[in-house]
Amino acid sequence: MTGAVPETERKIKPNAMPKSSAVQGTFRAEGLTLARGARWLFRGLSLRVCGGEALLLRGANGSGKTSLLRVLAGFTVPDGGKLFWNDRPLAPLGSVGRDLLLYIGHANAIKDDLTALENLAEALVMDDVAAANRTPEALCSALDSVGLSARRDLPARKLSQGQKRRIGLARLLLVDKPLWLLDEPTNALDTDGVNLFTGIINSHLERGGLVLIASHLSIPLAGTVRELNLDETVELAA
């Protein structure tokens, strides 16, 4: 009698990964400054991430990790600073930025009335993911790879918070952008889910992708991994 494959032994299927070649590039920020009231969240902050590298954003709640990711994604206009991709300036919310990066916030951004399959399909459309990565076969394969095969047709309201978070993991499997900005992506995931997440990130890094992650956890990532502690950047605004 053959039992179900345990989550820890589940492999990411090759056809669940993006149909894109290895990526190369460098993402750079110079002199980023953002204030909230009388407090600088960060001032004159610069960072650089190259292909195959991960940058982990650390800091206490309220230290500015989410705000920094939103600035890097182009959703928040900073008080100062510039962003570059391969030394080319990026305008906030410009088309180059949308083609370049994926941002996933700390909220699940899941619609309870839609199924897991429908939520994944809608998210990929919003991400402007290539049609070849949004076929029914690709969607089902990605959901199977993250342990949601039996739940893909259930309304999201019937899923646990961890299962909803796994829809985001399936989203990572199919997105075809080199730069990922992820805010607390392991929230609500169990140990097996964190292992799945780590494997997806490591595969992206091995292909030359870039990742910035805001997280309180120690994540065993491959390649070059650096940390930026925002607790050390706090100042009072003049």
CSV table of C-alpha atoms in Angstrom, one decimal:
chain,number,residue,atom,x,y,z
A,1,MET,CA,0.0,0.0,0.0
A,2,THR,CA,1.4,3.4,-1.0
A,3,GLY,CA,0.9,6.3,1.3
A,4,ALA,CA,0.9,10.0,0.6
A,5,VAL,CA,4.3,11.6,0.1
A,6,PRO,CA,5.2,13.6,3.2
A,7,GLU,CA,5.6,17.3,2.8
A,8,THR,CA,9.3,17.1,3.7
A,9,GLU,CA,9.9,14.8,0.8
A,10,ARG,CA,7.8,16.7,-1.7
A,11,LYS,CA,9.9,17.9,-4.6
A,12,ILE,CA,9.4,21.0,-6.7
A,13,LYS,CA,8.5,19.8,-10.1
A,14,PRO,CA,10.5,21.2,-13.0
A,15,ASN,CA,7.4,22.2,-15.0
A,16,ALA,CA,6.2,24.3,-12.0
A,17,MET,CA,9.2,26.6,-12.3
A,18,PRO,CA,9.2,29.7,-14.5
A,19,LYS,CA,9.9,29.2,-18.1
A,20,SER,CA,12.7,31.7,-18.2
A,21,SER,CA,16.5,31.6,-18.5
A,22,ALA,CA,19.0,32.4,-15.8
A,23,VAL,CA,18.9,36.1,-14.9
A,24,GLN,CA,21.8,38.4,-14.3
A,25,GLY,CA,21.7,41.9,-12.8
A,26,THR,CA,22.5,44.2,-9.9
A,27,PHE,CA,19.9,46.1,-7.9
A,28,ARG,CA,21.2,49.2,-6.0
A,29,ALA,CA,19.8,51.9,-3.8
A,30,GLU,CA,21.6,55.1,-2.9
A,31,GLY,CA,20.9,57.6,-0.2
A,32,LEU,CA,17.3,56.4,0.6
A,33,THR,CA,15.6,58.6,3.2
A,34,LEU,CA,12.2,58.2,4.7
A,35,ALA,CA,10.6,60.0,7.7
A,36,ARG,CA,7.5,59.2,9.7
A,37,GLY,CA,6.5,62.3,11.7
A,38,ALA,CA,9.5,63.3,13.8
A,39,ARG,CA,11.4,60.1,13.2
A,40,TRP,CA,13.6,59.0,10.4
A,41,LEU,CA,12.9,55.4,9.5
A,42,PHE,CA,16.1,55.4,7.6
A,43,ARG,CA,18.3,58.2,6.3
A,44,GLY,CA,21.0,58.1,3.6
A,45,LEU,CA,20.6,54.3,3.4
A,46,SER,CA,22.4,52.5,0.5
A,47,LEU,CA,22.4,48.9,-0.4
A,48,ARG,CA,23.5,46.6,-3.3
A,49,VAL,CA,22.3,43.2,-4.2
A,50,CYS,CA,23.8,41.2,-7.1
A,51,GLY,CA,22.6,38.1,-9.0
A,52,GLY,CA,22.5,35.0,-6.7
A,53,GLU,CA,22.5,37.1,-3.6
A,54,ALA,CA,20.0,37.5,-0.8
A,55,LEU,CA,19.6,40.4,1.6
A,56,LEU,CA,17.8,39.8,4.9
A,57,LEU,CA,16.2,42.8,6.5
A,58,ARG,CA,16.2,42.7,10.3
A,59,GLY,CA,14.8,44.9,13.0
A,60,ALA,CA,12.1,45.2,15.6
A,61,ASN,CA,8.5,45.9,14.8
A,62,GLY,CA,8.2,49.4,13.5
A,63,SER,CA,11.9,49.7,12.5
A,64,GLY,CA,10.9,50.3,8.8
A,65,LYS,CA,11.4,46.9,7.1
A,66,THR,CA,8.0,47.1,5.4
A,67,SER,CA,8.4,50.7,4.5
A,68,LEU,CA,11.8,50.0,3.0
A,69,LEU,CA,10.5,47.2,0.9
A,70,ARG,CA,7.6,49.4,-0.4
A,71,VAL,CA,10.1,52.1,-1.3
A,72,LEU,CA,12.2,49.6,-3.2
A,73,ALA,CA,9.1,48.3,-4.9
A,74,GLY,CA,8.1,51.8,-6.0
A,75,PHE,CA,4.9,51.9,-4.0
A,76,THR,CA,6.1,54.6,-1.5
A,77,VAL,CA,8.0,57.7,-2.7
A,78,PRO,CA,10.9,58.4,-0.3
A,79,ASP,CA,12.0,61.7,1.0
A,80,GLY,CA,15.3,61.2,-0.9
A,81,GLY,CA,17.4,58.7,-2.7
A,82,LYS,CA,17.6,56.8,-6.0
A,83,LEU,CA,17.1,53.2,-7.2
A,84,PHE,CA,19.1,51.5,-10.0
A,85,TRP,CA,19.0,48.3,-12.0
A,86,ASN,CA,22.4,47.6,-13.7
A,87,ASP,CA,23.2,51.2,-13.1
A,88,ARG,CA,20.0,52.3,-14.9
A,89,PRO,CA,17.9,54.6,-12.8
A,90,LEU,CA,14.4,53.3,-11.9
A,91,ALA,CA,11.4,55.5,-11.7
A,92,PRO,CA,8.8,54.6,-9.0
A,93,LEU,CA,6.1,52.4,-10.5
A,94,GLY,CA,7.8,52.7,-13.9
A,95,SER,CA,7.3,49.9,-16.5
A,96,VAL,CA,10.9,48.8,-16.1
A,97,GLY,CA,10.3,48.3,-12.4
A,98,ARG,CA,7.1,46.2,-13.0
A,99,ASP,CA,9.0,44.0,-15.5
A,100,LEU,CA,11.9,43.6,-13.0
A,101,LEU,CA,10.4,42.8,-9.6
A,102,LEU,CA,7.8,40.9,-7.6
A,103,TYR,CA,6.6,42.4,-4.3
A,104,ILE,CA,4.6,40.2,-1.9
A,105,GLY,CA,3.5,42.0,1.3
A,106,HIS,CA,3.1,40.5,4.8
A,107,ALA,CA,-0.7,40.2,4.2
A,108,ASN,CA,-1.9,37.1,2.3
A,109,ALA,CA,-3.8,39.3,-0.2
A,110,ILE,CA,-6.2,36.4,-0.7
A,111,LYS,CA,-9.9,36.8,-1.6
A,112,ASP,CA,-12.0,34.4,0.5
A,113,ASP,CA,-14.7,34.0,-2.2
A,114,LEU,CA,-12.2,32.7,-4.7
A,115,THR,CA,-10.7,29.2,-4.8
A,116,ALA,CA,-7.0,28.6,-4.3
A,117,LEU,CA,-6.6,28.1,-8.1
A,118,GLU,CA,-8.5,31.3,-8.9
A,119,ASN,CA,-6.5,33.3,-6.4
A,120,LEU,CA,-3.3,32.1,-7.9
A,121,ALA,CA,-4.4,32.8,-11.4
A,122,GLU,CA,-5.6,36.3,-10.5
A,123,ALA,CA,-2.3,37.1,-8.6
A,124,LEU,CA,-0.2,36.1,-11.6
A,125,VAL,CA,-2.3,38.3,-13.9
A,126,MET,CA,-1.7,41.2,-11.6
A,127,ASP,CA,2.0,40.3,-11.5
A,128,ASP,CA,2.0,40.5,-15.3
A,129,VAL,CA,3.5,37.0,-15.5
A,130,ALA,CA,4.0,35.5,-19.0
A,131,ALA,CA,1.0,33.5,-20.3
A,132,ALA,CA,3.1,30.4,-20.7
A,133,ASN,CA,3.5,30.4,-16.9
A,134,ARG,CA,-0.3,30.8,-16.3
A,135,THR,CA,-1.7,27.8,-18.1
A,136,PRO,CA,-4.1,25.5,-16.1
A,137,GLU,CA,-1.4,22.9,-16.1
A,138,ALA,CA,1.2,25.2,-14.7
A,139,LEU,CA,-1.2,26.5,-12.0
A,140,CYS,CA,-2.2,23.0,-10.9
A,141,SER,CA,1.4,21.8,-10.9
A,142,ALA,CA,2.5,24.7,-8.7
A,143,LEU,CA,-0.3,24.1,-6.2
A,144,ASP,CA,0.5,20.4,-6.1
A,145,SER,CA,4.2,21.3,-5.5
A,146,VAL,CA,3.2,23.3,-2.4
A,147,GLY,CA,0.8,20.7,-1.0
A,148,LEU,CA,-2.5,22.2,-2.1
A,149,SER,CA,-3.5,19.8,-4.8
A,150,ALA,CA,-6.5,18.5,-2.9
A,151,ARG,CA,-7.6,22.0,-1.9
A,152,ARG,CA,-7.1,24.0,-5.1
A,153,ASP,CA,-10.9,24.1,-5.7
A,154,LEU,CA,-11.9,25.1,-2.2
A,155,PRO,CA,-12.9,28.7,-1.4
A,156,ALA,CA,-10.1,30.4,0.4
A,157,ARG,CA,-12.3,31.0,3.4
A,158,LYS,CA,-12.0,27.2,4.1
A,159,LEU,CA,-8.2,27.3,4.1
A,160,SER,CA,-6.0,27.8,7.1
A,161,GLN,CA,-3.7,30.9,7.3
A,162,GLY,CA,-0.7,28.6,6.5
A,163,GLN,CA,-2.5,27.1,3.5
A,164,LYS,CA,-3.3,30.6,2.2
A,165,ARG,CA,0.4,31.5,2.6
A,166,ARG,CA,1.2,28.4,0.5
A,167,ILE,CA,-0.7,30.0,-2.4
A,168,GLY,CA,2.0,32.7,-2.2
A,169,LEU,CA,4.6,30.0,-2.5
A,170,ALA,CA,3.0,28.7,-5.6
A,171,ARG,CA,3.0,32.2,-7.0
A,172,LEU,CA,6.8,32.3,-6.5
A,173,LEU,CA,7.1,29.1,-8.5
A,174,LEU,CA,5.6,30.7,-11.5
A,175,VAL,CA,6.7,34.3,-11.5
A,176,ASP,CA,9.3,35.2,-14.1
A,177,LYS,CA,11.0,38.3,-12.6
A,178,PRO,CA,14.6,38.4,-11.3
A,179,LEU,CA,14.1,40.6,-8.2
A,180,TRP,CA,11.9,39.4,-5.4
A,181,LEU,CA,10.9,41.6,-2.4
A,182,LEU,CA,9.2,39.6,0.3
A,183,ASP,CA,7.8,40.9,3.6
A,184,GLU,CA,7.6,38.2,6.3
A,185,PRO,CA,6.9,35.4,3.8
A,186,THR,CA,7.1,32.6,6.3
A,187,ASN,CA,4.4,34.0,8.6
A,188,ALA,CA,1.9,31.2,9.5
A,189,LEU,CA,3.9,28.5,7.7
A,190,ASP,CA,4.7,25.3,9.6
A,191,THR,CA,8.2,23.7,9.5
A,192,ASP,CA,7.4,21.9,6.2
A,193,GLY,CA,6.2,25.1,4.7
A,194,VAL,CA,9.3,27.0,5.7
A,195,ASN,CA,11.4,24.2,4.1
A,196,LEU,CA,9.4,24.5,0.9
A,197,PHE,CA,9.9,28.3,0.9
A,198,THR,CA,13.6,27.8,1.5
A,199,GLY,CA,13.9,25.4,-1.5
A,200,ILE,CA,12.1,27.9,-3.8
A,201,ILE,CA,14.3,30.8,-2.8
A,202,ASN,CA,17.5,28.7,-3.2
A,203,SER,CA,16.4,27.6,-6.7
A,204,HIS,CA,15.8,31.3,-7.6
A,205,LEU,CA,19.2,32.2,-6.2
A,206,GLU,CA,20.9,29.4,-8.1
A,207,ARG,CA,19.4,30.8,-11.4
A,208,GLY,CA,21.0,34.2,-10.6
A,209,GLY,CA,17.9,35.8,-9.0
A,210,LEU,CA,18.0,38.4,-6.3
A,211,VAL,CA,16.0,38.3,-3.1
A,212,LEU,CA,15.3,40.8,-0.3
A,213,ILE,CA,13.4,39.3,2.6
A,214,ALA,CA,12.1,41.0,5.7
A,215,SER,CA,12.0,38.2,8.3
A,216,HIS,CA,12.7,37.5,12.0
A,217,LEU,CA,13.7,33.9,11.2
A,218,SER,CA,17.1,32.5,10.4
A,219,ILE,CA,16.6,31.1,6.9
A,220,PRO,CA,19.2,28.6,5.6
A,221,LEU,CA,19.7,30.1,2.1
A,222,ALA,CA,22.3,29.2,-0.5
A,223,GLY,CA,24.8,31.5,-2.0
A,224,THR,CA,25.8,34.9,-0.6
A,225,VAL,CA,23.5,36.0,2.2
A,226,ARG,CA,23.9,39.4,3.9
A,227,GLU,CA,21.9,41.2,6.6
A,228,LEU,CA,20.8,44.8,7.1
A,229,ASN,CA,19.6,45.7,10.6
A,230,LEU,CA,17.3,48.7,10.4
A,231,ASP,CA,17.4,49.1,14.2
A,232,GLU,CA,20.8,50.6,13.6
A,233,THR,CA,19.6,53.3,11.2
A,234,VAL,CA,17.0,55.1,13.4
A,235,GLU,CA,17.5,58.9,13.9
A,236,LEU,CA,15.3,61.8,14.9
A,237,ALA,CA,14.1,64.1,12.0
A,238,ALA,CA,15.1,67.7,12.3
